[in-house]
Coordinates of C-alpha atoms and ligand atoms in Angstrom, one line a residue:
M66 CA -6.6 5.6 -27.1
A67 CA -5.4 9.0 -28.1
N68 CA -1.8 8.9 -26.8
S69 CA 0.9 6.5 -27.8
T70 CA 2.0 5.4 -24.3
L71 CA -1.3 3.9 -23.3
Q72 CA -1.6 1.3 -26.1
S73 CA -4.4 -1.3 -26.0
V74 CA -3.6 -5.0 -25.7
D75 CA -6.1 -7.8 -25.9
K76 CA -4.7 -10.1 -23.2
Q77 CA -6.9 -10.6 -20.1
P78 CA -4.6 -10.2 -17.1
R79 CA -4.3 -13.1 -14.8
I80 CA -4.6 -13.1 -11.0
G81 CA -1.1 -13.2 -9.6
S82 CA 0.5 -11.6 -12.7
P83 CA 2.6 -8.5 -12.0
L84 CA 0.6 -5.2 -11.6
L85 CA 3.2 -2.9 -10.2
E86 CA 7.0 -3.1 -10.2
I87 CA 8.7 -0.4 -8.2
E88 CA 12.4 -0.3 -8.8
D89 CA 15.0 1.7 -6.8
L90 CA 12.5 4.5 -6.1
R91 CA 13.8 7.6 -4.3
V92 CA 11.6 10.4 -3.0
Y93 CA 13.3 13.4 -1.3
Y94 CA 12.2 16.6 0.4
D95 CA 14.2 19.8 0.1
T96 CA 14.2 21.3 3.6
V97 CA 16.0 24.3 5.1
S98 CA 18.3 22.0 7.1
G99 CA 19.2 19.8 4.1
I100 CA 17.8 17.0 1.9
S101 CA 15.4 14.6 3.6
K102 CA 15.7 11.2 2.0
A103 CA 12.2 10.0 3.0
I104 CA 12.1 7.2 0.5
D105 CA 15.5 5.9 -0.2
S106 CA 15.9 3.1 -2.8
V107 CA 12.6 1.2 -2.6
T108 CA 12.1 -2.0 -4.7
L109 CA 8.8 -3.9 -4.5
N110 CA 6.4 -5.9 -6.7
V111 CA 2.6 -6.0 -6.3
K112 CA 0.7 -8.9 -7.8
R113 CA -2.7 -8.7 -9.4
G114 CA -5.5 -9.7 -7.0
E115 CA -3.6 -9.4 -3.8
I116 CA -3.8 -7.2 -0.8
L117 CA -0.3 -6.0 -0.1
G118 CA 0.1 -4.4 3.3
I119 CA 2.7 -1.7 3.9
A120 CA 3.6 -1.5 7.6
G121 CA 5.9 0.6 9.7
E122 CA 5.9 3.3 12.5
S123 CA 4.8 6.8 11.9
G124 CA 7.4 8.8 9.9
C125 CA 9.0 5.7 8.1
G126 CA 7.8 7.0 4.7
K127 CA 4.5 5.2 4.0
S128 CA 2.6 8.3 2.9
T129 CA 5.5 9.6 0.9
L130 CA 5.7 6.3 -1.0
T131 CA 2.0 6.1 -1.7
T132 CA 1.7 9.7 -3.0
A133 CA 4.7 9.0 -5.2
L134 CA 3.0 5.9 -6.6
L135 CA 0.1 8.1 -7.6
R136 CA 2.4 10.9 -8.9
L137 CA 0.9 13.2 -6.3
T138 CA 4.2 14.3 -4.7
Q139 CA 4.2 18.0 -4.0
R140 CA 7.0 20.5 -3.4
P141 CA 9.2 20.5 -1.4
G142 CA 9.0 16.8 -2.2
Y143 CA 10.3 15.4 -5.5
I144 CA 11.0 12.0 -7.1
A145 CA 14.8 11.8 -7.2
G146 CA 15.0 8.5 -9.2
G147 CA 13.8 5.0 -10.0
S148 CA 10.9 3.6 -12.0
I149 CA 7.3 2.5 -11.3
R150 CA 6.2 0.0 -13.9
F151 CA 2.4 -0.4 -14.0
Y152 CA 0.5 -3.0 -16.0
P153 CA -3.1 -1.6 -16.5
S154 CA -5.6 -4.1 -17.8
G155 CA -6.0 -3.9 -21.6
Q156 CA -3.0 -1.6 -21.9
K157 CA 0.7 -2.1 -22.5
P158 CA 2.9 -1.6 -19.3
I159 CA 3.9 1.9 -18.6
N160 CA 6.4 3.7 -16.4
L161 CA 4.2 6.0 -14.2
L162 CA 7.1 8.4 -13.7
E163 CA 7.2 9.1 -17.5
L164 CA 3.6 10.0 -18.0
S165 CA 2.4 13.5 -18.9
G166 CA -0.3 15.3 -16.9
E167 CA -2.9 14.3 -19.5
Q168 CA -1.8 10.7 -19.5
L169 CA -2.0 10.6 -15.7
R170 CA -5.6 11.9 -15.8
T171 CA -6.5 8.9 -18.0
I172 CA -4.8 6.4 -15.6
R173 CA -6.2 7.9 -12.3
W174 CA -9.5 6.4 -11.1
K175 CA -9.9 4.3 -14.3
H176 CA -6.9 2.2 -13.4
L177 CA -5.5 3.6 -10.2
S178 CA -7.7 4.8 -7.3
Y179 CA -6.7 6.4 -4.0
L180 CA -8.3 6.5 -0.6
P181 CA -6.3 9.1 1.2
Q182 CA -6.0 9.3 5.0
G183 CA -9.3 10.7 6.3
S184 CA -10.8 10.2 2.9
M185 CA -14.3 10.2 4.4
N186 CA -13.8 13.9 5.1
S187 CA -13.0 14.5 1.4
L188 CA -16.6 14.2 0.3
N189 CA -18.1 17.5 -0.9
P190 CA -20.5 18.7 1.8
V191 CA -22.9 20.5 -0.5
L192 CA -23.4 17.7 -3.1
R193 CA -25.7 14.6 -2.8
I194 CA -23.8 11.3 -2.8
A195 CA -25.2 10.3 -6.2
D196 CA -23.9 13.5 -7.8
Q197 CA -20.4 13.0 -6.4
F198 CA -20.4 9.5 -8.0
A199 CA -21.6 10.9 -11.3
D200 CA -18.9 13.6 -11.3
V201 CA -16.1 11.1 -10.9
M202 CA -17.6 8.6 -13.5
I203 CA -18.3 11.3 -16.1
E204 CA -14.8 12.8 -15.8
H205 CA -13.0 9.4 -16.1
S206 CA -15.1 7.3 -18.5
A207 CA -17.3 7.8 -21.6
I208 CA -20.5 7.7 -19.7
S209 CA -23.6 10.0 -19.6
K210 CA -24.9 11.5 -16.3
R211 CA -28.0 9.3 -16.6
E212 CA -26.0 6.2 -17.0
A213 CA -23.7 7.1 -14.1
L214 CA -26.6 7.8 -11.8
Q215 CA -28.2 4.5 -12.7
K216 CA -25.1 2.7 -11.5
V217 CA -24.9 4.4 -8.1
P218 CA -27.4 2.2 -6.1
Q219 CA -25.6 -1.0 -7.2
L220 CA -22.3 0.5 -6.2
L221 CA -23.6 1.4 -2.8
Q222 CA -25.0 -2.1 -2.3
Q223 CA -21.6 -3.6 -3.1
V224 CA -20.3 -1.9 0.0
G225 CA -23.3 -2.8 2.1
L226 CA -25.1 0.5 1.9
D227 CA -28.8 1.1 1.2
A228 CA -29.6 2.6 -2.2
R229 CA -31.3 5.6 -0.4
V230 CA -27.9 6.8 0.6
A231 CA -27.5 8.1 -3.0
R232 CA -30.0 10.9 -2.2
M233 CA -28.3 11.9 1.0
F234 CA -25.7 14.6 1.8
P235 CA -22.4 13.7 3.6
H236 CA -23.5 15.3 6.9
E237 CA -26.4 12.8 7.1
L238 CA -24.0 9.8 7.1
S239 CA -21.9 8.4 10.0
G240 CA -18.1 8.2 9.6
G241 CA -18.2 4.5 8.8
M242 CA -20.9 5.1 6.1
K243 CA -18.8 7.9 4.5
Q244 CA -15.8 5.7 4.4
R245 CA -17.8 3.0 2.6
V246 CA -19.0 5.6 0.1
T247 CA -15.4 6.6 -0.7
I248 CA -14.6 2.9 -1.2
A249 CA -17.6 2.5 -3.5
M250 CA -16.3 5.5 -5.5
A251 CA -12.9 3.9 -5.8
I252 CA -14.5 0.8 -7.3
A253 CA -17.0 2.7 -9.5
L254 CA -14.6 2.6 -12.4
D255 CA -13.3 -0.9 -11.7
S256 CA -9.8 0.3 -11.1
D257 CA -6.9 -2.2 -11.4
L258 CA -5.4 -0.9 -8.2
V259 CA -6.7 0.8 -5.1
I260 CA -4.3 2.4 -2.7
A261 CA -5.9 2.8 0.8
D262 CA -4.0 4.9 3.3
E263 CA -5.0 4.1 6.9
P264 CA -8.6 3.2 5.9
T265 CA -9.7 2.2 9.4
T266 CA -7.9 5.0 11.4
A267 CA -10.4 7.4 13.1
L268 CA -13.2 4.9 13.0
D269 CA -14.8 3.2 16.0
V270 CA -14.2 -0.6 16.5
H271 CA -17.5 -1.6 15.0
N272 CA -16.9 0.4 11.8
Q273 CA -13.3 -0.8 11.6
R274 CA -14.5 -4.3 11.5
I275 CA -17.0 -3.5 8.7
I276 CA -14.3 -1.8 6.6
I277 CA -11.9 -4.7 7.1
Q278 CA -14.5 -7.2 6.1
M279 CA -15.6 -5.2 3.1
L280 CA -12.1 -4.6 1.7
G281 CA -11.5 -8.4 2.0
E282 CA -14.7 -9.1 0.2
L283 CA -13.8 -6.7 -2.7
R284 CA -10.6 -8.6 -3.2
D285 CA -12.3 -12.0 -3.1
R286 CA -15.4 -11.0 -5.2
L287 CA -14.1 -8.5 -7.6
G288 CA -10.4 -9.6 -7.7
M289 CA -9.4 -6.0 -6.7
T290 CA -5.7 -5.4 -6.0
I291 CA -5.2 -3.3 -2.9
I292 CA -2.2 -1.6 -1.4
L293 CA -3.2 -1.3 2.3
V294 CA -1.1 1.3 4.2
T295 CA -1.4 1.2 7.9
H296 CA 0.8 1.3 11.0
D297 CA -1.8 -1.1 12.6
M298 CA -0.3 -4.6 12.5
A299 CA -3.6 -6.1 13.6
V300 CA -5.3 -4.8 10.5
H301 CA -2.5 -6.3 8.3
A302 CA -2.9 -9.7 10.1
E303 CA -6.6 -9.7 9.3
L304 CA -6.6 -8.4 5.7
A305 CA -3.2 -8.6 3.9
D306 CA -2.0 -11.5 1.8
R307 CA 1.6 -10.2 1.9
V308 CA 3.2 -7.6 4.2
A309 CA 6.0 -5.2 3.3
V310 CA 7.6 -3.8 6.5
M311 CA 9.1 -0.3 6.0
Y312 CA 11.8 1.2 8.3
A313 CA 13.6 4.5 7.7
G314 CA 12.6 4.9 4.0
S315 CA 13.1 1.4 2.7
F316 CA 11.8 -2.1 3.2
V317 CA 13.4 -4.4 5.7
E318 CA 11.1 -7.5 5.3
V319 CA 8.5 -8.6 2.7
G320 CA 6.6 -11.8 2.8
D321 CA 3.5 -13.9 3.2
V322 CA 1.4 -12.5 6.0
R323 CA 1.2 -15.8 7.9
Q324 CA 4.9 -16.3 7.7
I325 CA 5.6 -12.8 8.9
F326 CA 3.3 -13.2 11.9
K327 CA 4.4 -16.7 12.7
A328 CA 8.1 -16.2 12.4
P329 CA 9.1 -12.6 11.8
R330 CA 12.8 -12.5 10.7
H331 CA 13.9 -8.9 11.0
P332 CA 14.3 -7.6 14.6
Y333 CA 12.3 -4.5 13.6
T334 CA 9.4 -6.7 12.4
Q335 CA 9.7 -8.7 15.7
G336 CA 9.4 -5.4 17.6
L337 CA 6.3 -4.3 15.7
I338 CA 4.6 -7.7 16.2
N339 CA 5.5 -7.7 19.9
S340 CA 3.9 -4.3 20.2
I341 CA 0.4 -5.6 19.3
P342 CA -1.7 -5.8 22.4
S343 CA -3.5 -9.1 22.8
V344 CA -7.3 -8.8 23.3
G345 CA -8.6 -10.6 26.4
G346 CA -5.1 -11.9 27.3
P347 CA -3.3 -11.3 30.6
R348 CA -2.2 -7.7 31.2
V349 CA 1.5 -7.6 30.2
R350 CA 3.9 -4.7 29.5
L351 CA 4.4 -4.4 25.7
A352 CA 7.9 -5.0 24.5
G353 CA 7.7 -2.2 22.0
I354 CA 10.8 -0.9 20.2
K355 CA 13.3 1.3 22.1
G356 CA 14.4 4.6 20.8
N357 CA 13.1 6.9 18.0
T358 CA 13.0 6.7 14.3
P359 CA 16.2 8.4 12.9
S360 CA 16.0 11.5 10.8
P361 CA 15.8 11.1 7.0
R362 CA 18.2 14.0 6.8
N363 CA 20.9 11.9 8.4
W364 CA 20.2 8.2 8.2
P365 CA 22.5 6.0 10.4
S366 CA 25.3 4.2 8.5
G367 CA 25.0 0.5 7.6
C368 CA 21.7 -1.0 8.7
R369 CA 19.5 2.0 9.7
F370 CA 17.9 -0.1 12.5
H371 CA 21.3 -0.8 14.2
T372 CA 20.9 2.1 16.6
R373 CA 17.8 0.5 18.1
C374 CA 18.4 -3.2 17.3
P375 CA 18.5 -5.6 20.3
Q376 CA 20.6 -8.0 18.2
V377 CA 23.1 -5.5 16.9
M378 CA 26.5 -6.8 15.7
P379 CA 29.7 -4.9 14.8
R380 CA 29.2 -5.2 11.0
C381 CA 25.6 -3.7 11.3
S382 CA 26.9 -0.1 11.6
Q383 CA 29.3 -0.6 8.7
E384 CA 27.5 -2.5 5.9
V385 CA 24.1 -2.0 4.4
P386 CA 22.3 -5.3 4.3
P387 CA 20.6 -5.9 1.0
L388 CA 16.9 -7.0 0.8
I389 CA 17.3 -10.6 -0.4
A390 CA 15.4 -13.8 -0.5
L391 CA 15.8 -15.8 2.6
S392 CA 18.0 -18.8 2.1
N393 CA 17.4 -21.5 4.7
P394 CA 19.7 -24.5 4.3
D395 CA 17.6 -26.5 6.8
T396 CA 14.7 -27.6 4.7
A397 CA 14.4 -31.1 6.1
G398 CA 10.9 -32.1 6.7
L399 CA 9.4 -29.2 4.7
S400 CA 7.1 -29.7 1.8
E401 CA 7.8 -28.2 -1.6
A402 CA 5.1 -25.6 -1.0
Q403 CA 6.7 -24.6 2.4
I404 CA 10.1 -24.3 0.8
E405 CA 8.7 -22.1 -2.0
Q406 CA 6.9 -20.0 0.6
Q407 CA 10.2 -19.5 2.4
R408 CA 11.9 -18.4 -0.8
Q409 CA 9.3 -15.7 -1.2
I410 CA 10.4 -14.0 2.1
L411 CA 12.8 -11.1 1.6
V412 CA 14.8 -9.7 4.5
A413 CA 17.4 -7.1 4.9
C414 CA 19.4 -8.1 7.9
H415 CA 22.9 -9.4 8.7
L416 CA 21.5 -12.1 10.9
Y417 CA 20.7 -14.1 7.9
P418 CA 23.0 -15.8 5.4
Q419 CA 23.4 -13.7 2.2
P420 CA 24.7 -16.2 -0.3
E421 CA 24.2 -15.6 -4.0
M422 CA 24.1 -12.0 -5.2
E423 CA 21.5 -12.7 -8.0
G424 CA 18.9 -12.8 -5.2
V425 CA 19.4 -9.1 -4.4
H426 CA 16.2 -7.0 -4.5
G427 CA 17.6 -3.6 -3.4
N428 CA 17.1 -2.2 0.0
Ligands
ATP81 N1 6.4 18.2 3.2 C1 7.5 17.6 3.9 N2 8.6 18.3 4.0 C2 9.7 17.8 4.6 N3 9.7 16.5 5.1 C3 8.6 15.8 5.0 C4 7.4 16.3 4.4 N4 6.5 15.3 4.4 C5 7.0 14.3 5.1 N5 8.3 14.6 5.4 C6 9.2 13.7 6.1 O1 9.3 12.4 5.4 C7 9.4 11.4 6.4 C8 8.3 10.3 6.0 O2 7.1 10.9 6.3 P1 5.7 10.2 5.9 O3 4.6 11.1 6.2 O4 5.8 9.7 4.5 O5 5.7 8.9 6.9 P2 4.5 7.9 7.3 O6 5.1 6.6 7.6 O7 3.4 8.0 6.3 O8 4.0 8.6 8.7 P3 2.5 8.7 9.3 O9 2.0 7.3 9.5 O10 2.7 9.5 10.5 O11 1.7 9.4 8.2 C9 9.3 12.0 7.8 O12 10.5 12.1 8.3 C10 8.6 13.3 7.5 O13 9.1 14.2 8.5

């Protein structure tokens, strides 16, 4: 490797080993009415081989976070602080925030792929699908056009598309097929991490099902690590291994998907889950969450959810609750595995005991 930051290492990375460690990340926007603190002290780890879901209402900062992870933040946005440690396979760990433009080009696609919102519309309308694959592969790996074109049919098959799609133009494909093409492009270079921003939004129910099934298969078959960003809790329930719930620019609850849906701890997570309509169930009014998301130019004091929280207490408007591992003293009757699973749940809320400060994970 030409540069000194991306040094090779021999070790084969293991499933479950760290892939991304985000520490105290802050992303702000300069606006005419002041600084908008869209991402304000985010700390989060992503493990190799997992699907980590990022959930939260519109405007909570999901897209701002994902573009920062990819170093695609554009003015008036800027990264105001923190670090993003990335462990690319075969390379030494790197802080993505310290990479030069040239080093970033080496990392993108080869190690880090992105499916932006509406990515199916990002295909070039005047190029055949095979040529679009070849362009990406030639730019990001030492491969000839002939070799790249030979790989395309197999890549298309991996996402359940016929090899004939390679010769087609984007306008000849349905929305769902285009989305599958963009997913195949993301896996063309065997990236360590794929960040998918609302991959099922704007698709009909049939195609949503196919995309959900396919992303799950790619994790199981290829061991792909996926950050899945969507406001749709039902998609997280089906696909994610862990869910990180974002509210007003930081995480309020992170944990195993089954735990989160079975017993959501944070009142905001409870509100999100209560807002999921049940298919085929009796017609009921959704509980939802009262009020609007606060402005990132003027976050509420203390817990930012206190202005909307049904369980608000006096200290909530005064003290910021740190995101800490849940400590449940009542472990009677629980197996070792269940106790360990509980310890993996992080929650930022004054309703829960906050004993030892070494468990603090930022907020
Ligand atoms: N270019 C910008 N200039 C100023 N503020 C911005 C800009 N882009 C986003 N923001 C603000 O940052 C906050 C987070 O927005 P962001 O788009 O990251 O949220 P989101 O959770 O991804 O929402 P959605 O699901 O609607 O895409 C919002 O308050 C938004 O108004």
